[in-house]
Short mmCIF file of C-alpha atoms and ligand atoms in Angstrom, two decimals:
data_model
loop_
_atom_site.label_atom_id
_atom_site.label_comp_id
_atom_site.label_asym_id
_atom_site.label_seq_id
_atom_site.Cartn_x
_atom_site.Cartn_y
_atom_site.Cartn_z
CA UNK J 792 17.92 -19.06 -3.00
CA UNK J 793 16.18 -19.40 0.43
CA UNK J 794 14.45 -15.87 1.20
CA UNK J 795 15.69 -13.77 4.31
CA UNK J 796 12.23 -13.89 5.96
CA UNK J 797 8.79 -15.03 5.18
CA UNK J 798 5.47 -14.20 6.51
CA UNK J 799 2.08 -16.42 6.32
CA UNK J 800 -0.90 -14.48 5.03
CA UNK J 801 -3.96 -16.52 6.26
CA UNK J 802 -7.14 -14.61 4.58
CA UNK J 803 -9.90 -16.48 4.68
CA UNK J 804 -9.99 -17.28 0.92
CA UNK J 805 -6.79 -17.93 0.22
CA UNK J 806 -3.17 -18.74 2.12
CA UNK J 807 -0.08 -17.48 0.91
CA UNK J 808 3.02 -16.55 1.59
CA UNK J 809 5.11 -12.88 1.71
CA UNK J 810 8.74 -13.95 0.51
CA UNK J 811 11.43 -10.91 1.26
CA UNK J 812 14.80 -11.68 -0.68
CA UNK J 813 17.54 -9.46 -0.87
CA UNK J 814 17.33 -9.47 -4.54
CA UNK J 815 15.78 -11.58 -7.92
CA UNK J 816 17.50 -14.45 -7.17
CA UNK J 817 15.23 -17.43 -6.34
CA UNK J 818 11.88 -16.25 -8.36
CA UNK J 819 12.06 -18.77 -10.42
CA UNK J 820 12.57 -21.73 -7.86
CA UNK J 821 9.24 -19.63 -6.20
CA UNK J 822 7.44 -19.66 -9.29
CA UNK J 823 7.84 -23.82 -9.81
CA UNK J 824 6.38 -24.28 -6.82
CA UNK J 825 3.20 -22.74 -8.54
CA UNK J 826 3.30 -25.64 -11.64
CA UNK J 827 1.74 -25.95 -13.89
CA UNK J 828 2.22 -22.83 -15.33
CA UNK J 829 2.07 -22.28 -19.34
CA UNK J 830 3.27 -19.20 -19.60
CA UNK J 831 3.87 -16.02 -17.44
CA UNK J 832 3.03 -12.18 -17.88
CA UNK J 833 4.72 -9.58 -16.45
CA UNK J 834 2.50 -6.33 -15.85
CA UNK J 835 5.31 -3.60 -15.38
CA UNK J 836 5.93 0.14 -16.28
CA UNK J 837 8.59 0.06 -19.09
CA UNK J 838 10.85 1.90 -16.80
CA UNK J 839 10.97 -0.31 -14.44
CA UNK J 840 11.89 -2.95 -17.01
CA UNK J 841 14.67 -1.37 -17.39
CA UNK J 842 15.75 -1.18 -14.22
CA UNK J 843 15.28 -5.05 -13.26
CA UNK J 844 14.64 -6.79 -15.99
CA UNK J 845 18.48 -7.77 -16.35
CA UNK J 846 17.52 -9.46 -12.79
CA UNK J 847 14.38 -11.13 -13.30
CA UNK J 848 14.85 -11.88 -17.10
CA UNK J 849 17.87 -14.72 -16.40
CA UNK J 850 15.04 -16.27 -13.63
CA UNK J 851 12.18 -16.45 -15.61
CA UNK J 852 13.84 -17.71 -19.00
CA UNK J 853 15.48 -21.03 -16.61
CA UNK J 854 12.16 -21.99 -16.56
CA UNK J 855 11.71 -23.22 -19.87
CA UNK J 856 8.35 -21.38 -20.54
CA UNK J 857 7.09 -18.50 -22.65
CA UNK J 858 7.03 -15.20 -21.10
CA UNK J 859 6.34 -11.80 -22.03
CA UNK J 860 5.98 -8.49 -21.03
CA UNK J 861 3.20 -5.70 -20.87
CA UNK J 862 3.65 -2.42 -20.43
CA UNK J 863 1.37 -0.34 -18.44
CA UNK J 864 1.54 3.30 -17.90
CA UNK J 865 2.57 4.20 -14.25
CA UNK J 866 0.70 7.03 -12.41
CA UNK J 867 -2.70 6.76 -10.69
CA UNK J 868 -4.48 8.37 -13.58
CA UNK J 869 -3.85 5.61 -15.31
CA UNK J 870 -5.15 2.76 -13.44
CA UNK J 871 -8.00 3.42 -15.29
CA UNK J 872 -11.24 1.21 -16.11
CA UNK J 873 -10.69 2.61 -20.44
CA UNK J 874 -6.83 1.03 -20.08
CA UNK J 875 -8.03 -2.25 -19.11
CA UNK J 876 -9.13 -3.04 -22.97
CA UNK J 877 -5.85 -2.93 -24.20
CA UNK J 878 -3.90 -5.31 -21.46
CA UNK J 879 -7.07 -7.69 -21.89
CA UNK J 880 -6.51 -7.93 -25.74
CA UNK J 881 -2.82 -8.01 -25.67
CA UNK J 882 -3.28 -11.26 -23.27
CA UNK J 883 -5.22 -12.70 -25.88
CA UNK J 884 -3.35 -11.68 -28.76
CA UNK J 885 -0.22 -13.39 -26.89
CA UNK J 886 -2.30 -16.79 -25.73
CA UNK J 887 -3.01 -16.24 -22.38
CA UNK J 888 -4.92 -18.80 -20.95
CA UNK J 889 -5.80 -19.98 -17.35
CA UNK J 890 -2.97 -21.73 -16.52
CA UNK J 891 -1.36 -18.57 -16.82
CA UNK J 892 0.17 -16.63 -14.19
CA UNK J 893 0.29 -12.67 -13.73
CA UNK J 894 3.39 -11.20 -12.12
CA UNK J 895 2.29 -7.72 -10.83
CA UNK J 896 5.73 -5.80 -10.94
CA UNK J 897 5.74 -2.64 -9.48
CA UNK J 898 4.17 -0.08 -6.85
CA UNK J 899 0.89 -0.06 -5.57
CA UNK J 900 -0.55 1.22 -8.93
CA UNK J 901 0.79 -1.91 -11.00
CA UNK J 902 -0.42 -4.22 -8.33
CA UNK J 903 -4.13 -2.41 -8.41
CA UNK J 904 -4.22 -2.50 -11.81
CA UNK J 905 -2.60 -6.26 -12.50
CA UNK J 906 -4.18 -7.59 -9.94
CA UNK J 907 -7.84 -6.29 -11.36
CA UNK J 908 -6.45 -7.78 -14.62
CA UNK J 909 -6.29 -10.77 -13.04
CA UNK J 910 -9.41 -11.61 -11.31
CA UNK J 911 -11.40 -10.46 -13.94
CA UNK J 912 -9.18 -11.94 -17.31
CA UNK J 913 -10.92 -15.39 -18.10
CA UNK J 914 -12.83 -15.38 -14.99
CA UNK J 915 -9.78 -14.90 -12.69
CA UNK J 916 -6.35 -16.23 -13.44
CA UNK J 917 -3.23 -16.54 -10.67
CA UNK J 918 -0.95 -13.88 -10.31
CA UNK J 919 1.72 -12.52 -7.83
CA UNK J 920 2.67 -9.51 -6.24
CA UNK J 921 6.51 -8.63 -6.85
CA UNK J 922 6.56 -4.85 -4.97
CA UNK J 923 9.14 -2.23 -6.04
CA UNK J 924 8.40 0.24 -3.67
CA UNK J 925 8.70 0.55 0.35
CA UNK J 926 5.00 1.43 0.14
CA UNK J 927 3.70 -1.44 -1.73
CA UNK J 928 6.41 -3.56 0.52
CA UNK J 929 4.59 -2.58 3.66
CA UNK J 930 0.63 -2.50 2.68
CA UNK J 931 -0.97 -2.30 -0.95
CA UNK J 932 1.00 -5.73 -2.08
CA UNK J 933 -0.40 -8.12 0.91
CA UNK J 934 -4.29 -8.12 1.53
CA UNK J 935 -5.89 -8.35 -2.25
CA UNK J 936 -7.19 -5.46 -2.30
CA UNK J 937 -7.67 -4.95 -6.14
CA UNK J 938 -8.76 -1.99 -8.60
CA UNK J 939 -8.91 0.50 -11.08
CA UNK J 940 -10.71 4.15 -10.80
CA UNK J 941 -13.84 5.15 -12.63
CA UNK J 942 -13.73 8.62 -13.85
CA UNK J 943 -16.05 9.92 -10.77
CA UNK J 944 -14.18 7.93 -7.96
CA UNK J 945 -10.83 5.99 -7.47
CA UNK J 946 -10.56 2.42 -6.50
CA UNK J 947 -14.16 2.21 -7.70
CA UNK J 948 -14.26 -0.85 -9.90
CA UNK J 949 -12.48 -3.90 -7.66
CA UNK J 950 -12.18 -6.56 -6.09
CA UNK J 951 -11.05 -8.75 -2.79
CA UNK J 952 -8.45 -11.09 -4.72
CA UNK J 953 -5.43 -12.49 -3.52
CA UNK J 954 -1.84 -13.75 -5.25
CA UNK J 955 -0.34 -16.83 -5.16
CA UNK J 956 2.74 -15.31 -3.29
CA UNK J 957 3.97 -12.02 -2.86
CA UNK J 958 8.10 -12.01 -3.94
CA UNK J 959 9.42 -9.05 -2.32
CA UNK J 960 12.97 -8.06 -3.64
CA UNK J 961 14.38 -5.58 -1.18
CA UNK J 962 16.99 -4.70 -3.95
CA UNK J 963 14.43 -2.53 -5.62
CA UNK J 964 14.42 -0.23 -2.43
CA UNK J 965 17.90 1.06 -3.67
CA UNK J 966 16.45 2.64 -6.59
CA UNK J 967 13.90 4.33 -5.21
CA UNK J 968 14.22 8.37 -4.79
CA UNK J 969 13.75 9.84 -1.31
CA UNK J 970 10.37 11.09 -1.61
CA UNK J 971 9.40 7.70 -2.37
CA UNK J 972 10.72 6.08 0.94
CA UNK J 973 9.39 8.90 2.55
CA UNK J 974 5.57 7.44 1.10
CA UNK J 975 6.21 4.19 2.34
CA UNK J 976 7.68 5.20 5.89
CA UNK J 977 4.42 7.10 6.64
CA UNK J 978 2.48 3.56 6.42
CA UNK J 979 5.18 2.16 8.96
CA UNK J 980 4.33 5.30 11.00
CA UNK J 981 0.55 4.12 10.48
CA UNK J 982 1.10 0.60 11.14
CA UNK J 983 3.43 1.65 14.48
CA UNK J 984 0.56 3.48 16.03
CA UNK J 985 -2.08 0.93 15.29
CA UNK J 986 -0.04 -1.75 16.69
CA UNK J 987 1.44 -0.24 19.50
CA UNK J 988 4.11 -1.78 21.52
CA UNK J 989 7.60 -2.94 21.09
CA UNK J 990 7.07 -2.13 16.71
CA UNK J 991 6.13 1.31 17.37
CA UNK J 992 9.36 1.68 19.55
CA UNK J 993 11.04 0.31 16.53
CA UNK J 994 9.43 3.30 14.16
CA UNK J 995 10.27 5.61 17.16
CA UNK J 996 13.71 5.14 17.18
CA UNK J 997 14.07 5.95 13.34
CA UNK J 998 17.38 4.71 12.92
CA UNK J 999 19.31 6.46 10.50
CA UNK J 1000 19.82 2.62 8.59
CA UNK J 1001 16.27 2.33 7.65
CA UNK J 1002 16.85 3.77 4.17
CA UNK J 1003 19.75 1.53 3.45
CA UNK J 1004 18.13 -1.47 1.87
CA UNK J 1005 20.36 -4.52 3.04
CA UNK J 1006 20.38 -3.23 6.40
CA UNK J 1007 18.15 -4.78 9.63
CA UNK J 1008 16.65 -1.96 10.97
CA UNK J 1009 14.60 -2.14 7.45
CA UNK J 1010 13.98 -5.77 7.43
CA UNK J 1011 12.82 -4.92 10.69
CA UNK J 1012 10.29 -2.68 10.21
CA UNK J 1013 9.04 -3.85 6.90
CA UNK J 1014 8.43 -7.51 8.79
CA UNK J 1015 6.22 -6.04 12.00
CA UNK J 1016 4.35 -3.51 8.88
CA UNK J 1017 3.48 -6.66 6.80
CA UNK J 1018 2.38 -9.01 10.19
CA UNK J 1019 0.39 -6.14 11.47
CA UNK J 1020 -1.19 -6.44 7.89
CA UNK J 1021 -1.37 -10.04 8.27
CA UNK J 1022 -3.21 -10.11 11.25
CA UNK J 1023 -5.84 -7.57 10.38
CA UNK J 1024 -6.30 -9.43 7.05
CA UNK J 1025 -6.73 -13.03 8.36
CA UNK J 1026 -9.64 -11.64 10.96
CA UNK J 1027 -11.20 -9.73 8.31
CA UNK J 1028 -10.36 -10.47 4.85
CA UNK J 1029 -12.92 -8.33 2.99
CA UNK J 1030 -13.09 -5.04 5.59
CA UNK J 1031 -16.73 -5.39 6.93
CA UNK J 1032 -14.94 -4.11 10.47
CA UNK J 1033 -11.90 -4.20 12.02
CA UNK J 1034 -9.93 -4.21 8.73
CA UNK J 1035 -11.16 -0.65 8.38
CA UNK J 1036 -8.52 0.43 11.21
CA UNK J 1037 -5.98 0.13 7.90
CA UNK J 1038 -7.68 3.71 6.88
CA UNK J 1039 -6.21 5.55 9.77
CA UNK J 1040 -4.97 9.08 8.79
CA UNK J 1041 -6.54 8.32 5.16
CA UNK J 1042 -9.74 10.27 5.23
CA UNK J 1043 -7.94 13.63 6.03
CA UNK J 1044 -5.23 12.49 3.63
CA UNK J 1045 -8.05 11.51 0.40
CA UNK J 1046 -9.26 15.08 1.22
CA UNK J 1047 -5.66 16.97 0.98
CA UNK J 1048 -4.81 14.52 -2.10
CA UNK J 1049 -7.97 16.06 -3.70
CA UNK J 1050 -8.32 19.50 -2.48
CA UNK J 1051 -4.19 20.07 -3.95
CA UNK J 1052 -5.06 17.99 -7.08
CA UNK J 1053 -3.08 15.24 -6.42
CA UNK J 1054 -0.12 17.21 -7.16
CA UNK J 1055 0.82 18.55 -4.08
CA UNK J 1056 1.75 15.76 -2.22
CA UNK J 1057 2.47 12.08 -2.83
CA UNK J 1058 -0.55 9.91 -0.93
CA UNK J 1059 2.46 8.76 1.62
CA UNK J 1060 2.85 12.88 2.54
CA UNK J 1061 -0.78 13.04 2.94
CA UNK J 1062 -1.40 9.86 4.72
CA UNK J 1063 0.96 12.09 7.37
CA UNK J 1064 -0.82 14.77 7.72
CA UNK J 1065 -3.93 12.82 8.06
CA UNK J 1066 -2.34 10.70 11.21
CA UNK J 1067 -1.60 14.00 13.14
CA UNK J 1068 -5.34 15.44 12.38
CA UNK J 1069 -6.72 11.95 13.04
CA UNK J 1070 -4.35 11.85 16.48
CA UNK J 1071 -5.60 15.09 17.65
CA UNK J 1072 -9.88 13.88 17.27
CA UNK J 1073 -8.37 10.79 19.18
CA UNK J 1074 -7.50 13.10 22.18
CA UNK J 1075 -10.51 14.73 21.74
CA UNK J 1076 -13.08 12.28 21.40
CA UNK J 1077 -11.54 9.05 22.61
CA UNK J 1078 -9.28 9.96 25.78
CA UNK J 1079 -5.90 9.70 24.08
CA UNK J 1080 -2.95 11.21 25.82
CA UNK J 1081 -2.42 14.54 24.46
CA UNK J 1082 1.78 14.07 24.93
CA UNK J 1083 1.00 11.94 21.54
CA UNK J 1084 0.16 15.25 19.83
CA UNK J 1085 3.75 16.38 19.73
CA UNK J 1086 5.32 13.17 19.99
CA UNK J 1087 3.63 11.93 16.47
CA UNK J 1088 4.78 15.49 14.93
CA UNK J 1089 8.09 14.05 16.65
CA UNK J 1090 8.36 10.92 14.55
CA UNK J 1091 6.70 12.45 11.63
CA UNK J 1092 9.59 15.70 11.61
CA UNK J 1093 12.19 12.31 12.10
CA UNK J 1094 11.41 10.39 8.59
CA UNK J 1095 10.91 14.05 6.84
CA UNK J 1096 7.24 13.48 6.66
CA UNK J 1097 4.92 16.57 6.92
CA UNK J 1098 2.74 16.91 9.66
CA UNK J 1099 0.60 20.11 8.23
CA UNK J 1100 -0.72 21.58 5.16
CA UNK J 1101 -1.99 25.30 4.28
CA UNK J 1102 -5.47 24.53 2.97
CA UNK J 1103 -8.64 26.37 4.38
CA UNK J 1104 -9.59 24.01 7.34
CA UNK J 1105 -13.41 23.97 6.80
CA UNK J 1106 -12.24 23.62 3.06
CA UNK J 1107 -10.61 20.04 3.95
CA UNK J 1108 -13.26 19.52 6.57
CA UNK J 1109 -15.83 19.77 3.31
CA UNK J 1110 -13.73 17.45 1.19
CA UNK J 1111 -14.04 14.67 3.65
CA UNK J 1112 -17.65 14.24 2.84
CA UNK J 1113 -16.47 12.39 -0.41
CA UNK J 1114 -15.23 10.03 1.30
CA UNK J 1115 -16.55 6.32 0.88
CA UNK J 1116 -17.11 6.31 5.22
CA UNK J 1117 -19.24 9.17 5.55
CA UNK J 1118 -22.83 9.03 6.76
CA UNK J 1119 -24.96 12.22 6.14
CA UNK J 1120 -23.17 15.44 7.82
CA UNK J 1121 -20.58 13.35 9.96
CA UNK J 1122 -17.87 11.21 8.90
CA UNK J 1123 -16.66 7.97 9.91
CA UNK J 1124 -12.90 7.83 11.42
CA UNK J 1125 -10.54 5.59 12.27
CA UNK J 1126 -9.16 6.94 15.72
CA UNK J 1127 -7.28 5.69 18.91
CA UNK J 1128 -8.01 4.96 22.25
CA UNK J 1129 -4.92 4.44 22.68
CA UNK J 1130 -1.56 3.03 20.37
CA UNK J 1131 -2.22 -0.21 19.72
CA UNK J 1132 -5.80 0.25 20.09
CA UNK J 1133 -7.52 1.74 17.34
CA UNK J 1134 -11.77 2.28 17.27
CA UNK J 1135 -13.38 2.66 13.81
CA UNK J 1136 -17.00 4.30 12.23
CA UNK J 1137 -16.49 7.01 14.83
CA UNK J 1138 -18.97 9.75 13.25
CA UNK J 1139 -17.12 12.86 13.34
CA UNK J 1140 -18.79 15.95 12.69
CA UNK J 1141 -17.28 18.27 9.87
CA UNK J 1142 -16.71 21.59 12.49
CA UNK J 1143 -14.83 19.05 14.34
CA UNK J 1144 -12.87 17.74 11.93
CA UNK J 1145 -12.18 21.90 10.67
CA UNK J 1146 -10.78 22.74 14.43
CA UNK J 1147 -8.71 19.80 14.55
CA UNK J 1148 -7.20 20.62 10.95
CA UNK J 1149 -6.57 24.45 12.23
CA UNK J 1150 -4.78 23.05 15.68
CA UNK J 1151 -2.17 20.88 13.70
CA UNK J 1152 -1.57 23.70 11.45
CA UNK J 1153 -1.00 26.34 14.05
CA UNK J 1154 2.49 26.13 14.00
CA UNK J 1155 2.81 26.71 10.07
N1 LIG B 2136 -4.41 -0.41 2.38
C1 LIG B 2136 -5.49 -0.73 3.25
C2 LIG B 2136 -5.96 -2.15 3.13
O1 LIG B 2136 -5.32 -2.96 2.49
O2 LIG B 2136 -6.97 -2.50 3.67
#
């Protein structure tokens, strides 16, 4: 089964393709073209199993060659550096070797945490990227950024390290609950603004099909996310610059997430608040038109994102000193000049990061 769309990811250590398929159907005629292969591991939450397996099961047994499966525990807590132990042994204990391949299956925590599996198991051994949710669709799944957290920081322990392919199957959208699209949409939001242009016209106009999975408005917008991504990642492959524009809205949004204990919002929700506060520095310190102020709340109010949150301002202000980009008392932010023309390691002082928090949350 030929897939609906593909997209070339040209990285600098690796070339590979994104695959989007309506469903399952034509993983295994994907996976030949990776021979030889002795056997195959799929790295999936048990839930999910039993969602798709019924899918994928019928294409991976045509091949002929063994296969199992390894649970791992969802959550972000648990793409954790103490898990990997157990997923390393049970490889062994099952014969994995290096002709093996890895299928990540799953959001962006299975594809952290398999893909770390992966470069590190036997020195490295292939693996692919088969997303489940809009989010890992759109960003996490294409790039190779791989990892698990260390107790005192997340993403910590990683790597650069990309798949063989990335096998999209939009079919999984349809499962997915609301708040869940909702994650995923604010990266589109991100990825519209960065880009600029005729894509973020197509976030803009938020047409009430984007949360149907078979329909084009989705294809749409998942395509001009994952070439934006494409094009960042082929010019900069392991983020010493430009790649860093990717972080917009995230420093704000790793300072909510951490400040509410992760609990408050999903890192989507956050990611949207952090756009409007990084928006807002952009007008002040880079000459961006104010009208994008209200007209970001606009688009963020359209896909039910927030665009506020009730924490102390110099409280979240504080918080964004943990951050990996911060040097001394300032902190380094993605902002824009304009869309479609993002500027990064703009030191931002933490008072001005506090009055730009309080302005988006006036309204509350
Ligand atoms: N999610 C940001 C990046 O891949 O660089």
């Amino acid at each position: 089964m030929n897939p609906l769309r593909e997209v070339q990811i040209r990285a600098f250590s690796k070339e590979y393709k994104v695959q989007i398929h309506s469903d399952f159907r034509g993983l295994g005629e994907t996976i030949k073209r990776f021979y030889p292969v002795s056997s195959i591991f799929i790295l999936t939450e048990r839930k999910l199993s039993g969602l798709f397996s019924k899918f994928y099961e019928t294409e991976i047994a045509s091949l002929g060659i063994p296969y199992h499966e390894i649970y791992i525990k969802g959550g972000e807590k648990n793409k954790h550096i103490t898990q990997t132990a157990e997923t390393y042994n049970r490889l062994i204990e099952l014969g994995a070797d290096r002709k093996s391949l890895i299928l990540a299956l799953g959001g962006g925590v299975v594809g952290d945490y398999a893909g770390f599996i992966a470069s590190t198991f036997q020195r490295g051994v292939r693996f692919a990227q088969i997303p489940t949710t809009l989010l890992a669709s759109v960003d996490s799944s294409v790039g190779g950024k791989v990892a698990v957290n260390a107790d005192l920081g997340k993403n910590m322990i990683g790597s650069f390290y990309q798949p063989e392919f990335v096998y999209l199957p939009l079919i999984a959208l349809s499962t997915l609950p609301k708040r869940e699209w909702r994650c995923g949409m604010a990266e589109i939001v991100k990825h519209g603004l960065l880009s600029g242009g005729e894509y973020l016209e197509k976030v803009r106009s938020n047409d009430k099909n984007v949360y149907d999975h078979t329909s084009s408005e989705l294809l749409e917008l998942i395509i001009g996310s994952i070439l934006y991504k494409a094009s960042i990642v082929s010019q900069d492959e392991r983020e010493t610059g430009l790649r860093k524009v990717l972080n917009l809205g995230h420093t704000t949004a790793h300072a909510i997430e951490s400040l509410t204990n992760y609990r408050k919002y999903s890192h989507g929700e956050a990611v949207a608040i952090g756009l409007l506060t990084a928006i807002i520095l952009s007008t002040e310190k880079q000459g961006l038109d104010p009208a994008w102020i209200e007209d970001l709340k606009k688009i963020l109010n359209a896909y039910d994102l927030p665009y506020k949150d009730k924490s102390k301002s110099g409280q979240v202000a504080k918080h964004t000193l943990h951050d990996k980009k911060n040097v001394g008392n300032s902190v380094r932010f993605v902002l824009l000049q304009s869309p479609g023309n993002p500027i990064w390691d703009i030191p931002i002082e933490l008072d001005e990061i506090a009055s730009a928090f309080k302005k988006q949350k006036k309204d509350l």
